[in-house]
Amino acid sequence: MKIGVLGTGVVGQTIGSKLVQLGHEVMLGSREPANPRAVAWANKENLNKEATQKRALVGTFANAAEFGEIIFNCTLGSASLTALKQAGAENLKGKILLDLSNPIDYSTEAWNLTVSNYDSLGEQIQRTFPETRVVKTLNTMNCEVMVDPNKLSEKTDVFLSGNDSDAKAVVRGLLRDWFGWRSIIDLGDITTSRSVEMFIPLWRSLRLAISSHYFNIKVVGI
Amino acid sequence: MKIGVLGTGVVGQTIGSKLVQLGHEVMLGSREPANPRAVAWANKENLNKEATQKRALVGTFANAAEFGEIIFNCTLGSASLTALKQAGAENLKGKILLDLSNPIDYSTEAWNLTVSNYDSLGEQIQRTFPETRVVKTLNTMNCEVMVDPNKLSEKTDVFLSGNDSDAKAVVRGLLRDWFGWRSIIDLGDITTSRSVEMFIPLWRSLRLAISSHYFNIKVVGI
């Protein structure tokens, strides 16, 4: 499949690498057509590959959004709406957008959220791009866990939020087949993005308390 | 031990009943000296007991705070500061206050929080009562789980937030000995109340998604 990954930070690179290794063609998008981090990533992924095997590509946000049949938003939350506008509503129209971002203000020691409680970044993105099928997911864990949940000692949970049931069903299948997720909980419509984004302060407290970013939560019933 | 429980709702009654059954003397406090719900609770707990075995007591917030060597805040978050002021700073001075409340605005369909992100109810209580040793805990689950975590199919986690390490050590022991908690994570100072209070929207989404309130989360690492 052709996949557009917006964002060249550690999340975008980790998702991109996993998808390339699975055999997909991935274009990493950023503000510039040849972002040095993205170029370095592509060179690493394409190293020693035949020309036809070079599946790691680089472009602008618009290039990546146009290229992808499905899009991952891996930009920083503070930059997501700007990045998606640069990607272009036309290029995102009708497509599934997996929104992995969190609206964290990294300039604050406490990692305050830039939007919460009465709204969320997931909702803002869905409102701004009404013809895109936004599915908020994977934002509740470190990116190493996103692409390899079975390295954890037990099966844990990942969540889905979105207005389009068909899109959520597709994303459920992708999370299972690409990354190995076995327990996927549909929280409801896109307003439940608030729930998973507001989990971030607890995630951060746990990261500090247990001195590890390699963890996730499991919902346990009777 | 003599324990003051502020709040006569389902949380206060469940905590109070568990503590009475463990052999403690518990005074359930409310605005009125003889709140009908509290009186009914005490009558139920004291039924068929000898006079010396009648350990369920009823009083005002101030009565319960004065009575208790340790205090549980089980009032609604929207009423907590008012209730604690009625309890009286002098009656709470030097004591450990387990704060179980959540700042939920139940008048909103989405259960918006009345304080979050830049502050929390736990912090507000600690600031208002600087001589009280506030430990935020148990607010991340239904009260049936609070007092009986081992009914769940697996060991799950409960959190502690507070500025007083000695108080947190005492609470850790109480949670273990009274309720059976085996995995207790110290998140840090009282500012981490934000983390556990902001978890409530996810708790609510999960409650709706899995159609049960009888669950908790478990932190899973490698």
XYZ file of C-alpha atoms in Angstrom:
444
model
C 0.000 0.000 0.000
C 1.090 3.618 -0.491
C 1.156 5.383 2.866
C 1.746 9.041 3.727
C 3.339 9.760 7.088
C 3.219 13.399 8.171
C 6.016 14.322 10.572
C 9.704 13.415 10.575
C 10.264 13.123 14.329
C 10.779 9.878 16.185
C 7.099 8.891 15.892
C 6.946 9.434 12.133
C 10.249 7.660 11.577
C 9.299 4.691 13.761
C 5.923 4.261 12.054
C 7.524 4.803 8.642
C 10.268 2.246 9.228
C 7.834 -0.392 10.419
C 5.617 0.101 7.368
C 8.575 -0.004 4.952
C 9.779 -3.202 6.601
C 6.307 -4.651 6.091
C 6.683 -3.997 2.362
C 4.680 -0.792 1.983
C 5.756 2.327 0.113
C 6.000 5.162 2.613
C 6.473 8.863 1.970
C 7.593 10.872 4.987
C 6.203 14.406 4.671
C 7.451 17.629 6.200
C 7.430 21.365 5.544
C 10.406 21.152 3.178
C 10.648 18.882 0.146
C 13.934 17.409 1.425
C 13.978 17.674 5.195
C 17.443 16.419 6.290
C 15.992 14.071 8.933
C 13.589 12.594 6.407
C 16.333 12.189 3.806
C 18.596 10.479 6.361
C 15.715 8.171 7.288
C 15.027 7.266 3.655
C 18.705 6.658 2.945
C 18.915 4.316 5.920
C 15.775 2.397 4.932
C 16.815 2.177 1.263
C 20.435 1.209 1.960
C 21.670 -1.729 -0.130
C 18.275 -2.070 -1.794
C 17.692 -2.523 -5.512
C 16.029 0.463 -7.148
C 12.654 -1.312 -7.223
C 12.947 -2.073 -3.506
C 13.498 1.515 -2.449
C 10.224 2.005 -0.678
C 11.179 4.912 1.627
C 10.331 8.249 0.042
C 10.508 11.887 1.088
C 8.393 14.918 0.210
C 6.395 17.859 1.438
C 3.267 17.428 3.549
C 1.262 17.887 0.349
C 3.368 15.318 -1.542
C 2.919 12.748 1.246
C -0.812 13.392 1.593
C -1.316 13.073 -2.161
C 0.850 9.945 -2.311
C -0.797 8.063 0.528
C -3.921 5.953 0.210
C -3.959 6.230 3.965
C -2.319 8.937 6.089
C -0.684 8.951 9.539
C -0.541 12.264 11.400
C 2.675 12.010 13.421
C 3.347 15.721 13.723
C 3.627 17.478 17.069
C 0.178 18.434 18.288
C 1.103 22.100 18.361
C 1.897 21.924 14.632
C -0.728 19.449 13.457
C -3.388 21.785 12.110
C -0.820 23.884 10.232
C 0.815 20.765 8.821
C -2.510 19.310 7.727
C -3.487 22.574 6.050
C -0.198 22.458 4.165
C -0.994 18.841 3.279
C -4.186 20.190 1.732
C -7.842 19.299 2.160
C -8.020 18.037 -1.433
C -5.178 15.578 -0.834
C -6.823 14.316 2.356
C -10.367 14.160 0.994
C -12.119 10.820 1.526
C -8.994 9.268 3.010
C -8.511 7.706 6.419
C -6.270 9.848 8.622
C -4.867 8.082 11.670
C -4.279 10.868 14.158
C -1.497 9.891 16.569
C -0.783 13.409 17.820
C -1.140 14.894 21.291
C -1.736 18.590 22.015
C 1.195 18.916 24.404
C 2.804 22.271 25.116
C 6.386 21.079 25.539
C 7.440 24.592 26.606
C 5.755 23.952 29.971
C 7.439 21.794 32.565
C 4.133 20.107 33.341
C 3.342 19.305 29.686
C 0.099 21.277 29.791
C -2.322 20.462 27.009
C -3.079 23.238 24.519
C -6.657 22.012 24.212
C -8.607 19.753 26.577
C -11.809 19.140 28.522
C -14.199 21.092 26.242
C -12.506 20.178 22.962
C -9.607 18.105 21.634
C -7.106 18.109 18.829
C -8.816 15.108 17.255
C -12.083 17.035 17.092
C -10.357 20.143 15.756
C -8.804 18.110 12.957
C -12.129 16.443 12.092
C -13.921 19.823 12.064
C -11.224 21.419 9.907
C -11.249 18.516 7.415
C -14.874 17.332 7.366
C -14.333 15.192 4.264
C -11.441 13.279 5.840
C -12.138 10.163 7.915
C -10.236 10.928 11.106
C -9.501 8.068 13.494
C -7.684 9.004 16.675
C -5.562 6.097 17.844
C -2.152 5.003 19.212
C -1.594 8.362 20.961
C -1.633 6.786 24.440
C 1.802 5.149 24.290
C 5.388 5.546 23.169
C 5.996 4.890 19.466
C 8.102 1.793 20.129
C 5.040 0.259 21.762
C 2.753 1.437 18.934
C 4.524 -0.696 16.328
C 5.451 -3.637 18.542
C 2.916 -4.108 21.353
C 3.804 -7.744 21.785
C 7.189 -6.857 23.271
C 5.263 -5.984 26.434
C 4.919 -8.782 28.973
C 1.141 -8.919 28.552
C -1.507 -8.009 26.011
C -2.503 -4.359 26.507
C -5.121 -2.059 25.003
C -5.235 0.489 22.221
C -8.181 2.795 21.595
C -10.138 4.087 18.593
C -12.089 7.363 18.403
C -13.865 8.505 15.255
C -17.150 9.303 13.587
C -16.802 6.865 10.662
C -17.460 3.240 11.658
C -16.118 1.859 8.395
C -12.899 3.814 8.824
C -12.556 2.497 12.376
C -13.068 -1.054 11.120
C -10.279 -0.550 8.574
C -7.962 0.910 11.216
C -8.763 -1.974 13.559
C -7.583 -4.381 10.875
C -4.427 -2.389 10.154
C -3.478 -2.193 13.843
C -3.918 -5.942 14.102
C -2.225 -6.975 10.857
C 0.594 -4.430 10.705
C 1.545 -3.977 14.348
C 0.089 -7.014 16.113
C -2.539 -5.345 18.294
C -4.937 -7.898 19.738
C -7.107 -5.803 22.073
C -8.585 -2.743 20.381
C -11.323 -0.798 22.155
C -13.665 1.467 20.182
C -14.392 4.379 22.529
C -16.956 6.027 20.277
C -17.102 9.139 18.157
C -14.369 11.721 17.698
C -15.334 13.553 20.896
C -13.712 10.678 22.790
C -10.397 12.053 21.541
C -10.653 14.153 24.696
C -10.466 11.011 26.801
C -7.295 9.682 25.210
C -5.588 13.075 24.926
C -6.350 13.861 28.588
C -4.696 10.553 29.503
C -1.315 12.066 28.572
C -0.647 13.681 31.973
C -1.099 10.270 33.632
C 1.110 8.664 30.984
C 3.805 11.224 31.765
C 3.463 10.757 35.544
C 3.757 6.999 35.069
C 6.792 7.403 32.819
C 8.500 9.388 35.584
C 7.306 7.078 38.376
C 8.447 3.840 36.752
C 11.476 5.361 34.948
C 10.529 3.808 31.636
C 8.633 4.843 28.544
C 8.133 1.249 27.522
C 4.745 0.472 29.004
C 1.059 0.556 28.245
C -2.183 0.078 30.105
C -4.487 -2.900 30.163
C -8.140 -2.672 31.106
C -8.972 -5.438 33.587
C -12.517 -6.469 34.452
C -13.980 -9.182 36.639
C -9.134 3.283 64.488
C -11.548 6.221 64.449
C -12.194 7.291 60.876
C -14.099 10.263 59.499
C -15.758 9.812 56.110
C -17.016 13.012 54.500
C -19.865 12.413 52.064
C -22.922 10.186 52.305
C -23.215 9.142 48.674
C -22.402 5.707 47.335
C -18.637 6.260 47.654
C -18.814 7.377 51.290
C -21.207 4.585 52.214
C -19.132 1.907 50.474
C -15.896 3.069 52.118
C -17.674 3.465 55.463
C -19.227 0.000 55.347
C -15.930 -1.646 54.485
C -14.172 0.111 57.363
C -16.929 -0.760 59.857
C -16.764 -4.387 58.737
C -13.011 -4.293 59.361
C -13.731 -3.291 62.964
C -13.124 0.469 62.789
C -15.358 3.175 64.206
C -16.598 5.282 61.319
C -18.459 8.564 61.411
C -20.164 9.509 58.160
C -20.267 13.311 57.889
C -22.597 15.536 55.928
C -24.022 19.070 55.995
C -26.749 18.097 58.440
C -26.199 16.378 61.787
C -28.635 13.606 60.852
C -28.668 13.257 57.094
C -31.336 10.618 56.306
C -29.030 8.646 54.001
C -26.327 8.590 56.673
C -28.793 7.558 59.368
C -30.136 4.741 57.186
C -26.571 3.605 56.528
C -25.701 3.590 60.231
C -28.896 1.727 61.135
C -28.077 -0.924 58.543
C -24.472 -1.323 59.731
C -25.455 -1.377 63.415
C -28.411 -3.758 62.989
C -28.493 -6.578 65.539
C -25.279 -5.339 67.128
C -24.661 -4.968 70.854
C -24.320 -1.346 71.986
C -20.527 -1.684 72.197
C -20.421 -3.051 68.668
C -22.264 -0.131 67.101
C -19.369 1.304 65.170
C -21.310 3.223 62.485
C -21.842 6.834 63.546
C -23.361 9.910 61.934
C -22.603 13.619 62.295
C -21.836 16.875 60.571
C -18.736 17.365 58.435
C -17.153 19.044 61.475
C -18.155 16.168 63.788
C -16.692 13.574 61.435
C -13.468 15.548 60.884
C -13.001 16.025 64.610
C -13.799 12.360 65.292
C -11.481 10.851 62.711
C -7.810 10.174 63.261
C -7.777 9.862 59.514
C -10.253 11.381 57.049
C -11.670 10.246 53.715
C -13.012 12.927 51.367
C -15.818 11.154 49.501
C -17.858 14.249 48.666
C -18.689 15.237 45.097
C -15.818 17.234 43.652
C -18.079 20.210 43.043
C -18.863 20.312 46.781
C -15.517 19.241 48.249
C -14.000 22.607 49.138
C -17.220 23.801 50.744
C -17.593 20.548 52.670
C -13.979 20.668 53.875
C -14.377 24.273 54.991
C -17.439 23.174 56.968
C -15.342 20.327 58.383
C -12.964 23.019 59.597
C -9.225 23.536 59.201
C -8.683 22.996 62.937
C -10.352 19.576 62.813
C -8.253 18.579 59.786
C -4.950 19.999 61.039
C -2.058 17.540 60.999
C -4.300 14.699 59.832
C -4.056 12.587 56.730
C -6.875 13.335 54.300
C -7.398 10.723 51.606
C -8.941 12.676 48.738
C -11.059 10.355 46.583
C -13.026 13.097 44.839
C -13.170 14.062 41.174
C -14.012 17.558 39.891
C -16.764 16.373 37.564
C -19.511 18.707 36.386
C -22.352 16.171 36.245
C -24.638 18.797 34.700
C -22.731 18.384 31.431
C -23.384 15.388 29.229
C -19.653 15.010 28.643
C -18.739 15.104 32.339
C -16.490 18.136 31.854
C -14.024 18.732 34.645
C -14.467 21.942 36.654
C -10.696 22.229 37.052
C -7.960 20.552 35.000
C -4.730 20.926 33.071
C -3.314 23.942 34.953
C -4.625 22.961 38.385
C -6.560 20.185 40.096
C -8.957 19.649 42.946
C -6.260 17.800 44.904
C -3.998 20.847 44.667
C -6.820 23.211 45.572
C -7.556 21.188 48.706
C -3.882 21.061 49.721
C -3.507 24.837 49.146
C -6.678 25.586 51.129
C -5.610 23.325 54.031
C -1.819 23.653 54.143
C -1.597 21.949 57.542
C -3.490 18.873 56.360
C -1.589 15.988 54.780
C -3.544 15.468 51.554
C -3.066 12.215 49.663
C -5.018 11.893 46.433
C -5.821 8.251 45.778
C -8.506 5.753 44.689
C -10.250 8.334 42.467
C -9.518 6.383 39.270
C -12.051 3.602 39.782
C -15.557 2.759 40.942
C -15.973 2.490 44.718
C -16.724 -1.234 44.592
C -13.254 -1.713 43.109
C -11.674 0.665 45.661
C -12.562 -1.560 48.605
C -12.230 -4.925 46.894
C -9.630 -4.808 44.114
C -9.043 -8.535 44.269
C -12.457 -9.231 42.765
C -10.930 -8.188 39.449
C -9.469 -10.993 37.354
C -5.933 -9.617 37.662
C -3.923 -7.393 39.955
C -4.374 -3.759 38.886
C -2.880 -0.419 39.947
C -3.841 2.359 42.310
C -2.018 5.683 42.496
C -0.804 8.065 45.207
C -0.255 11.836 44.834
C 0.861 14.024 47.721
C 3.547 16.265 49.134
C 4.071 14.342 52.399
C 6.088 11.149 51.951
C 5.281 9.858 55.421
C 1.569 10.337 54.803
C 1.860 8.476 51.496
C 3.654 5.614 53.271
C 0.805 5.393 55.799
C -1.803 5.441 53.029
C 0.094 2.776 51.122
C -0.147 0.542 54.186
C -3.858 1.261 54.671
C -4.679 0.510 51.045
C -2.847 -2.783 51.342
C -4.106 -3.868 54.743
C -7.682 -2.605 54.595
C -8.616 -3.104 50.963
C -6.049 -5.585 49.645
C -4.215 -3.394 47.157
C -0.981 -5.015 46.037
C 0.282 -2.654 43.352
C 0.430 0.969 44.520
C 2.276 3.528 42.386
C 3.515 6.779 43.928
C 3.136 9.351 41.145
C 4.830 12.187 43.038
C 3.689 15.408 44.655
C 0.165 16.769 44.795
C 0.452 18.337 41.321
C 0.103 14.799 39.935
C -3.524 14.974 41.070
C -3.991 16.517 37.630
C -2.899 13.255 36.033
C -5.372 11.077 37.912
C -8.255 13.553 37.719
C -7.734 14.012 33.969
C -7.973 10.220 33.611
C -11.695 10.448 34.409
C -12.831 11.158 30.823
C -11.056 7.967 29.688
C -12.552 6.054 32.614
C -16.002 7.244 31.521
C -15.390 6.375 27.860
C -14.244 2.905 28.893
C -17.267 2.467 31.147
C -19.528 3.195 28.175
C -17.443 1.128 25.734
C -17.315 -2.010 27.857
C -20.747 -1.520 29.499
C -19.391 -2.063 32.989
C -18.119 0.063 35.826
C -16.323 -2.860 37.378
C -12.847 -2.496 35.906
C -9.511 -0.894 36.539
C -6.262 -0.364 34.676
C -3.000 -2.220 35.006
C 0.318 -0.755 33.923
C 2.215 -3.316 31.877
C 5.921 -3.055 31.073
C 8.385 -5.296 29.265
